[in-house]
PDB file of C-alpha atoms in Angstrom:
ATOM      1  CA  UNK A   1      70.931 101.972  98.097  1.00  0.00           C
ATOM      2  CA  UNK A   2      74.452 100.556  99.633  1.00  0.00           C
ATOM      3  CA  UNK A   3      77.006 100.716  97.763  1.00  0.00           C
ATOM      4  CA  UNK A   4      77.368  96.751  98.226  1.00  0.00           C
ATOM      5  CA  UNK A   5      74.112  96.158  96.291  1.00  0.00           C
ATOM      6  CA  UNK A   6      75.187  99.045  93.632  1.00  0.00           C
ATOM      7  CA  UNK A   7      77.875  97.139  92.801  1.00  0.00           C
ATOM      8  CA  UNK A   8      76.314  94.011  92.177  1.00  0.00           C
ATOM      9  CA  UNK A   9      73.933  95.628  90.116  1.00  0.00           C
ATOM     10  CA  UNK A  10      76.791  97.203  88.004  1.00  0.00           C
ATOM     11  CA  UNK A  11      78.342  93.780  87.802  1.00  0.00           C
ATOM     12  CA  UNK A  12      74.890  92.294  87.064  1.00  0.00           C
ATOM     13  CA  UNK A  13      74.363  94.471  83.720  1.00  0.00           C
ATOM     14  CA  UNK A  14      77.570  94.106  82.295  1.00  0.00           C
ATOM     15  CA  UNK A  15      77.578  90.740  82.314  1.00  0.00           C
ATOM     16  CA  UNK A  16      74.230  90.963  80.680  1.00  0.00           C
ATOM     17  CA  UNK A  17      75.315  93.739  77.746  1.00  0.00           C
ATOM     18  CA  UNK A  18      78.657  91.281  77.338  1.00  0.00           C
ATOM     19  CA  UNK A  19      76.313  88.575  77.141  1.00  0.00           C
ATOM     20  CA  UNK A  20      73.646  90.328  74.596  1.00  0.00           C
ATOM     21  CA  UNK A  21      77.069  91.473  72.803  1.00  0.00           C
ATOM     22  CA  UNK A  22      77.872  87.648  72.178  1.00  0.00           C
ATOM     23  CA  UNK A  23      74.131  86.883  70.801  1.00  0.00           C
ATOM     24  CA  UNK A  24      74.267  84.269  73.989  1.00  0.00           C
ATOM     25  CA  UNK A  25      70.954  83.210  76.218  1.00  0.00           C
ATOM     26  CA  UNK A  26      71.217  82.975  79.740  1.00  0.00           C
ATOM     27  CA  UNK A  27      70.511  79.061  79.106  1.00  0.00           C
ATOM     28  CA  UNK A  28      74.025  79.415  76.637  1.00  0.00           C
ATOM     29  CA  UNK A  29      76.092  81.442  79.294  1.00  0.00           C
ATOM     30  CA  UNK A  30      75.509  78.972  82.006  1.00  0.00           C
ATOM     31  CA  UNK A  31      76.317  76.218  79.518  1.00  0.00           C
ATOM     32  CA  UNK A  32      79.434  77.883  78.410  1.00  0.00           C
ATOM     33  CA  UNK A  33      80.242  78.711  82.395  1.00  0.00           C
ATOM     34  CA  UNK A  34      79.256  75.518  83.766  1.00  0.00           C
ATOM     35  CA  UNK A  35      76.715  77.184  85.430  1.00  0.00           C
ATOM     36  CA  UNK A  36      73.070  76.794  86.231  1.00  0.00           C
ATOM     37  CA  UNK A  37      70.667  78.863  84.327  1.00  0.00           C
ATOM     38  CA  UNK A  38      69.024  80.405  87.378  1.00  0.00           C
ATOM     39  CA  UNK A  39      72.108  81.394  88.622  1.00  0.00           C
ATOM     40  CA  UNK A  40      72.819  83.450  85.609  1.00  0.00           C
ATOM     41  CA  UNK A  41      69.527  85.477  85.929  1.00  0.00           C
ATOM     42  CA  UNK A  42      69.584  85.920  89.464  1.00  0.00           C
ATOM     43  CA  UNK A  43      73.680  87.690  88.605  1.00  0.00           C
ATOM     44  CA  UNK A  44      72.453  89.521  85.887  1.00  0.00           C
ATOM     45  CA  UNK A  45      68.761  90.704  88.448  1.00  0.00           C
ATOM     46  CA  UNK A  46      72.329  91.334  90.921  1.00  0.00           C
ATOM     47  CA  UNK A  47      70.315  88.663  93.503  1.00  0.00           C
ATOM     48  CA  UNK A  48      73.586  86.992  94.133  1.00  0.00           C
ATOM     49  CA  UNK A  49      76.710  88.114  95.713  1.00  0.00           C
ATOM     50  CA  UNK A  50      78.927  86.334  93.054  1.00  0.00           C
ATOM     51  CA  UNK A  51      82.440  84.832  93.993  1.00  0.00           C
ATOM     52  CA  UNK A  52      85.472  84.822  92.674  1.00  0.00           C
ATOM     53  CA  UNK A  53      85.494  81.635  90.948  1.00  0.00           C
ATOM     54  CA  UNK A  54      82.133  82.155  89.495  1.00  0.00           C
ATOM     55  CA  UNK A  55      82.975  85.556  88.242  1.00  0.00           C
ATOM     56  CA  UNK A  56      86.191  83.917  86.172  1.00  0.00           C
ATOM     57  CA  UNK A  57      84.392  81.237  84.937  1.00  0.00           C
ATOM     58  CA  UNK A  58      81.858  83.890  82.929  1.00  0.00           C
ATOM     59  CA  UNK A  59      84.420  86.168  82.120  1.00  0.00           C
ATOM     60  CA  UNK A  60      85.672  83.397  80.398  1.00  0.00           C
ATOM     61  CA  UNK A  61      82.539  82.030  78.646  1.00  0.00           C
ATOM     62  CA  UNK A  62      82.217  85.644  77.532  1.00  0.00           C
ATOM     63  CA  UNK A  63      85.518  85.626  76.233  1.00  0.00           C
ATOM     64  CA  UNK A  64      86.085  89.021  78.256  1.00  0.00           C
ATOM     65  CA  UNK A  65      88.834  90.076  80.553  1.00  0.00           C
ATOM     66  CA  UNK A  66      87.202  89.692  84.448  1.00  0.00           C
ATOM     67  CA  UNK A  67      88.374  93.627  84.713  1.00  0.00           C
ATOM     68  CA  UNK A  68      86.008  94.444  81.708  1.00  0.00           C
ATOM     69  CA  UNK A  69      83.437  93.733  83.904  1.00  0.00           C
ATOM     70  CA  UNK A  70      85.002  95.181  87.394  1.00  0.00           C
ATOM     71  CA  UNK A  71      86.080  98.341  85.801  1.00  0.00           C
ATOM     72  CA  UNK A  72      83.160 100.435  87.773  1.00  0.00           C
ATOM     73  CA  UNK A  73      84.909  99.176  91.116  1.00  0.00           C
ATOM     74  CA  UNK A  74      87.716 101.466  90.979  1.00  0.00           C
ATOM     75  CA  UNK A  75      86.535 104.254  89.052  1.00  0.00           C
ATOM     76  CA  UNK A  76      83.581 104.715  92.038  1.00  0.00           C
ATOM     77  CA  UNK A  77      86.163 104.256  94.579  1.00  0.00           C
TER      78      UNK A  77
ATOM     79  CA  UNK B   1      95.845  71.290  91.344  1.00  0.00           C
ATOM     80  CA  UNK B   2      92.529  73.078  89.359  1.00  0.00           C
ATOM     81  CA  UNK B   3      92.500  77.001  87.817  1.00  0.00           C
ATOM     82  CA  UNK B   4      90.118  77.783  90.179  1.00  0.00           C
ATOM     83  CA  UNK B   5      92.406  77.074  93.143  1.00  0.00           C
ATOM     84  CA  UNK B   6      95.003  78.531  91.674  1.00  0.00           C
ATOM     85  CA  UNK B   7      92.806  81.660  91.688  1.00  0.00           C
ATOM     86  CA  UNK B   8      91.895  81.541  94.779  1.00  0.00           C
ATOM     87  CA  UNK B   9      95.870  81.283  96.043  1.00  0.00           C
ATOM     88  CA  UNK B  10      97.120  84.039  93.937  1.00  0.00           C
ATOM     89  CA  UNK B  11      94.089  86.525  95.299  1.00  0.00           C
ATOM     90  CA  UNK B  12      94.899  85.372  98.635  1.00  0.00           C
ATOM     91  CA  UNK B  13      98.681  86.026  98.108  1.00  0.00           C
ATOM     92  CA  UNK B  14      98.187  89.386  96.759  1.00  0.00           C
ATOM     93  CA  UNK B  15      96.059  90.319  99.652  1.00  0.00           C
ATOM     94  CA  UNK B  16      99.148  89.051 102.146  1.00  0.00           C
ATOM     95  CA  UNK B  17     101.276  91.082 100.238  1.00  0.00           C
ATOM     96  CA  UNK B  18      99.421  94.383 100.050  1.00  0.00           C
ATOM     97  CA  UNK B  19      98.599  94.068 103.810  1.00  0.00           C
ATOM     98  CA  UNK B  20     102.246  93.614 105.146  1.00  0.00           C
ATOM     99  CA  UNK B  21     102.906  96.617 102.518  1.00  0.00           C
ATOM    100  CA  UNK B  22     100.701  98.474 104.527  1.00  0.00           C
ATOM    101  CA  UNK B  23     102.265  97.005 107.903  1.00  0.00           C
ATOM    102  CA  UNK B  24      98.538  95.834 108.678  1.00  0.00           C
ATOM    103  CA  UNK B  25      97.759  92.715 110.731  1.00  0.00           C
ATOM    104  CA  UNK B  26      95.114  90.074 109.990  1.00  0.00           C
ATOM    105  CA  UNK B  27      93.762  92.157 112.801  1.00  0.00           C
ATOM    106  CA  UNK B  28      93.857  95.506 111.922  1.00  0.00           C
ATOM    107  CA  UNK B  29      92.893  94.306 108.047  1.00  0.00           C
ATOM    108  CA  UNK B  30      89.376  92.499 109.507  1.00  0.00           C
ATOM    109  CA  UNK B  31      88.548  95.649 111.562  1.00  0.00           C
ATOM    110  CA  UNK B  32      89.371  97.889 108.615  1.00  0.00           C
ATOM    111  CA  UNK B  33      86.816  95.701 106.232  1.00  0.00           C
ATOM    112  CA  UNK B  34      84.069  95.141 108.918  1.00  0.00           C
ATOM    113  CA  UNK B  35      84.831  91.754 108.104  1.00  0.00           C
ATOM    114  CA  UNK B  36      86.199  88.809 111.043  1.00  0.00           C
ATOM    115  CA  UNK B  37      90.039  88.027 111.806  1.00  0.00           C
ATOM    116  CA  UNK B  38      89.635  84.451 110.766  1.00  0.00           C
ATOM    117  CA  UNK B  39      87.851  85.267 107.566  1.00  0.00           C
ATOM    118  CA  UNK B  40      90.909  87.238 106.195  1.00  0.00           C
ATOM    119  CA  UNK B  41      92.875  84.206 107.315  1.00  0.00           C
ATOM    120  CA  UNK B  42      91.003  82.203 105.361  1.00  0.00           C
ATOM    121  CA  UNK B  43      91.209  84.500 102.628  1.00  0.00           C
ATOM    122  CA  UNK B  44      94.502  85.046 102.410  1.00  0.00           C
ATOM    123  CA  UNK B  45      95.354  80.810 103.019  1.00  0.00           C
ATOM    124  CA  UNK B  46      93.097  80.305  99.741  1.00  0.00           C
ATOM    125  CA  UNK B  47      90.631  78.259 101.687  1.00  0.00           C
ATOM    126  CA  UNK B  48      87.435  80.167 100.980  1.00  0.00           C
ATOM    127  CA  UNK B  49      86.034  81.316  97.437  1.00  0.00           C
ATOM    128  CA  UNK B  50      85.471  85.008  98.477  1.00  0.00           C
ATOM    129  CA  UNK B  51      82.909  87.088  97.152  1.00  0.00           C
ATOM    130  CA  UNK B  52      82.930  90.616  95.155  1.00  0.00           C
ATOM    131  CA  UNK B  53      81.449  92.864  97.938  1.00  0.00           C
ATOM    132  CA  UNK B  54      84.095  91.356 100.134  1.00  0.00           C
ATOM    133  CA  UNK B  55      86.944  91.595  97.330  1.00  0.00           C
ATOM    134  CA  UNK B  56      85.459  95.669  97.551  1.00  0.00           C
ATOM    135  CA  UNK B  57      85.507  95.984 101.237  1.00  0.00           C
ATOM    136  CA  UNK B  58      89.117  94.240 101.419  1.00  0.00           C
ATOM    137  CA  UNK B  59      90.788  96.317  98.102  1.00  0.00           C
ATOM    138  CA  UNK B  60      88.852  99.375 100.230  1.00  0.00           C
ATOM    139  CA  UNK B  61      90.740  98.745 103.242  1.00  0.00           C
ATOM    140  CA  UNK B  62      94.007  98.212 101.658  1.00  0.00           C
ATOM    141  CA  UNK B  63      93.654 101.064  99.820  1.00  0.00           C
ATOM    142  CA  UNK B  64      94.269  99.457  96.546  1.00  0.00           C
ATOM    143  CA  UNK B  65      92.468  99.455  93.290  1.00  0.00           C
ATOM    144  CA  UNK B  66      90.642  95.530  92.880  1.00  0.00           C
ATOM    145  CA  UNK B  67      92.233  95.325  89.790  1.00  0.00           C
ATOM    146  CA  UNK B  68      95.504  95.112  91.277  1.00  0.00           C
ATOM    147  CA  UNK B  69      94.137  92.147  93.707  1.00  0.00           C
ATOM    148  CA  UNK B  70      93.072  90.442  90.282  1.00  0.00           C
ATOM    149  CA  UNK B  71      95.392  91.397  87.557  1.00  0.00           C
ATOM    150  CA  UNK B  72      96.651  87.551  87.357  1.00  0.00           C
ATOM    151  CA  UNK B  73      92.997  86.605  86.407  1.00  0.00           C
ATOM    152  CA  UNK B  74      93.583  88.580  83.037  1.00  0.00           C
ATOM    153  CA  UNK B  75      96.947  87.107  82.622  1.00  0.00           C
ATOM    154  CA  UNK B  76      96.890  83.812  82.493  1.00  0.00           C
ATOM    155  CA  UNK B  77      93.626  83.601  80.229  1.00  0.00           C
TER     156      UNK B  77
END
């Protein structure tokens, strides 16, 4: 597996243990994120390479620093 | 002008910066990340909401941690 998709995936569960930490549904994330509920699933199932601006606006509907959920970047580099 | 640009022009700032560190062109920087000259133009002018596996491949390059690409997300939440 590439190390692209590995990091999606990485990026894909911690967004959905932050999420599971916060007692929040996919449906509530995307609410809180201004973000369709599909999209949600398909970041958490790591079927979507997620931008910037996307990734900021769940960090902050998690209430979690955007490096909480980046932290694997560096420490595979 | 919106968080979200704002975003976008600090990441693209940061990536000017840590390229001319490195005494890189746009050039050399594309080649380096497999990605295209323009692209990292683009990038670096705010005018396209990049992705994470592209943040990786660019931070890669560089030879920086992402963090340091995005520590401005964390402070100004």
């Amino acid at each position: 597996m590439s190390t692209k998709n590995q990091a999606l995936i990485q990026f894909g569960g911690r967004v959905k243990l932050a999420r599971k930490n916060k007692g929040l549904s996919q449906e509530e994330l995307a609410s809180k994120a201004s973000l369709h509920r599909t999209y949600i699933g398909m970041i958490e199932r790591a079927e979507k390479n997620i931008t910037l601006i996307n990734m900021m606006k769940i960090a902050k509907a998690l209430d979690v620093k955007l490096i909480e959920l980046l932290e694997f970047v560096d420490n595979g580099k």
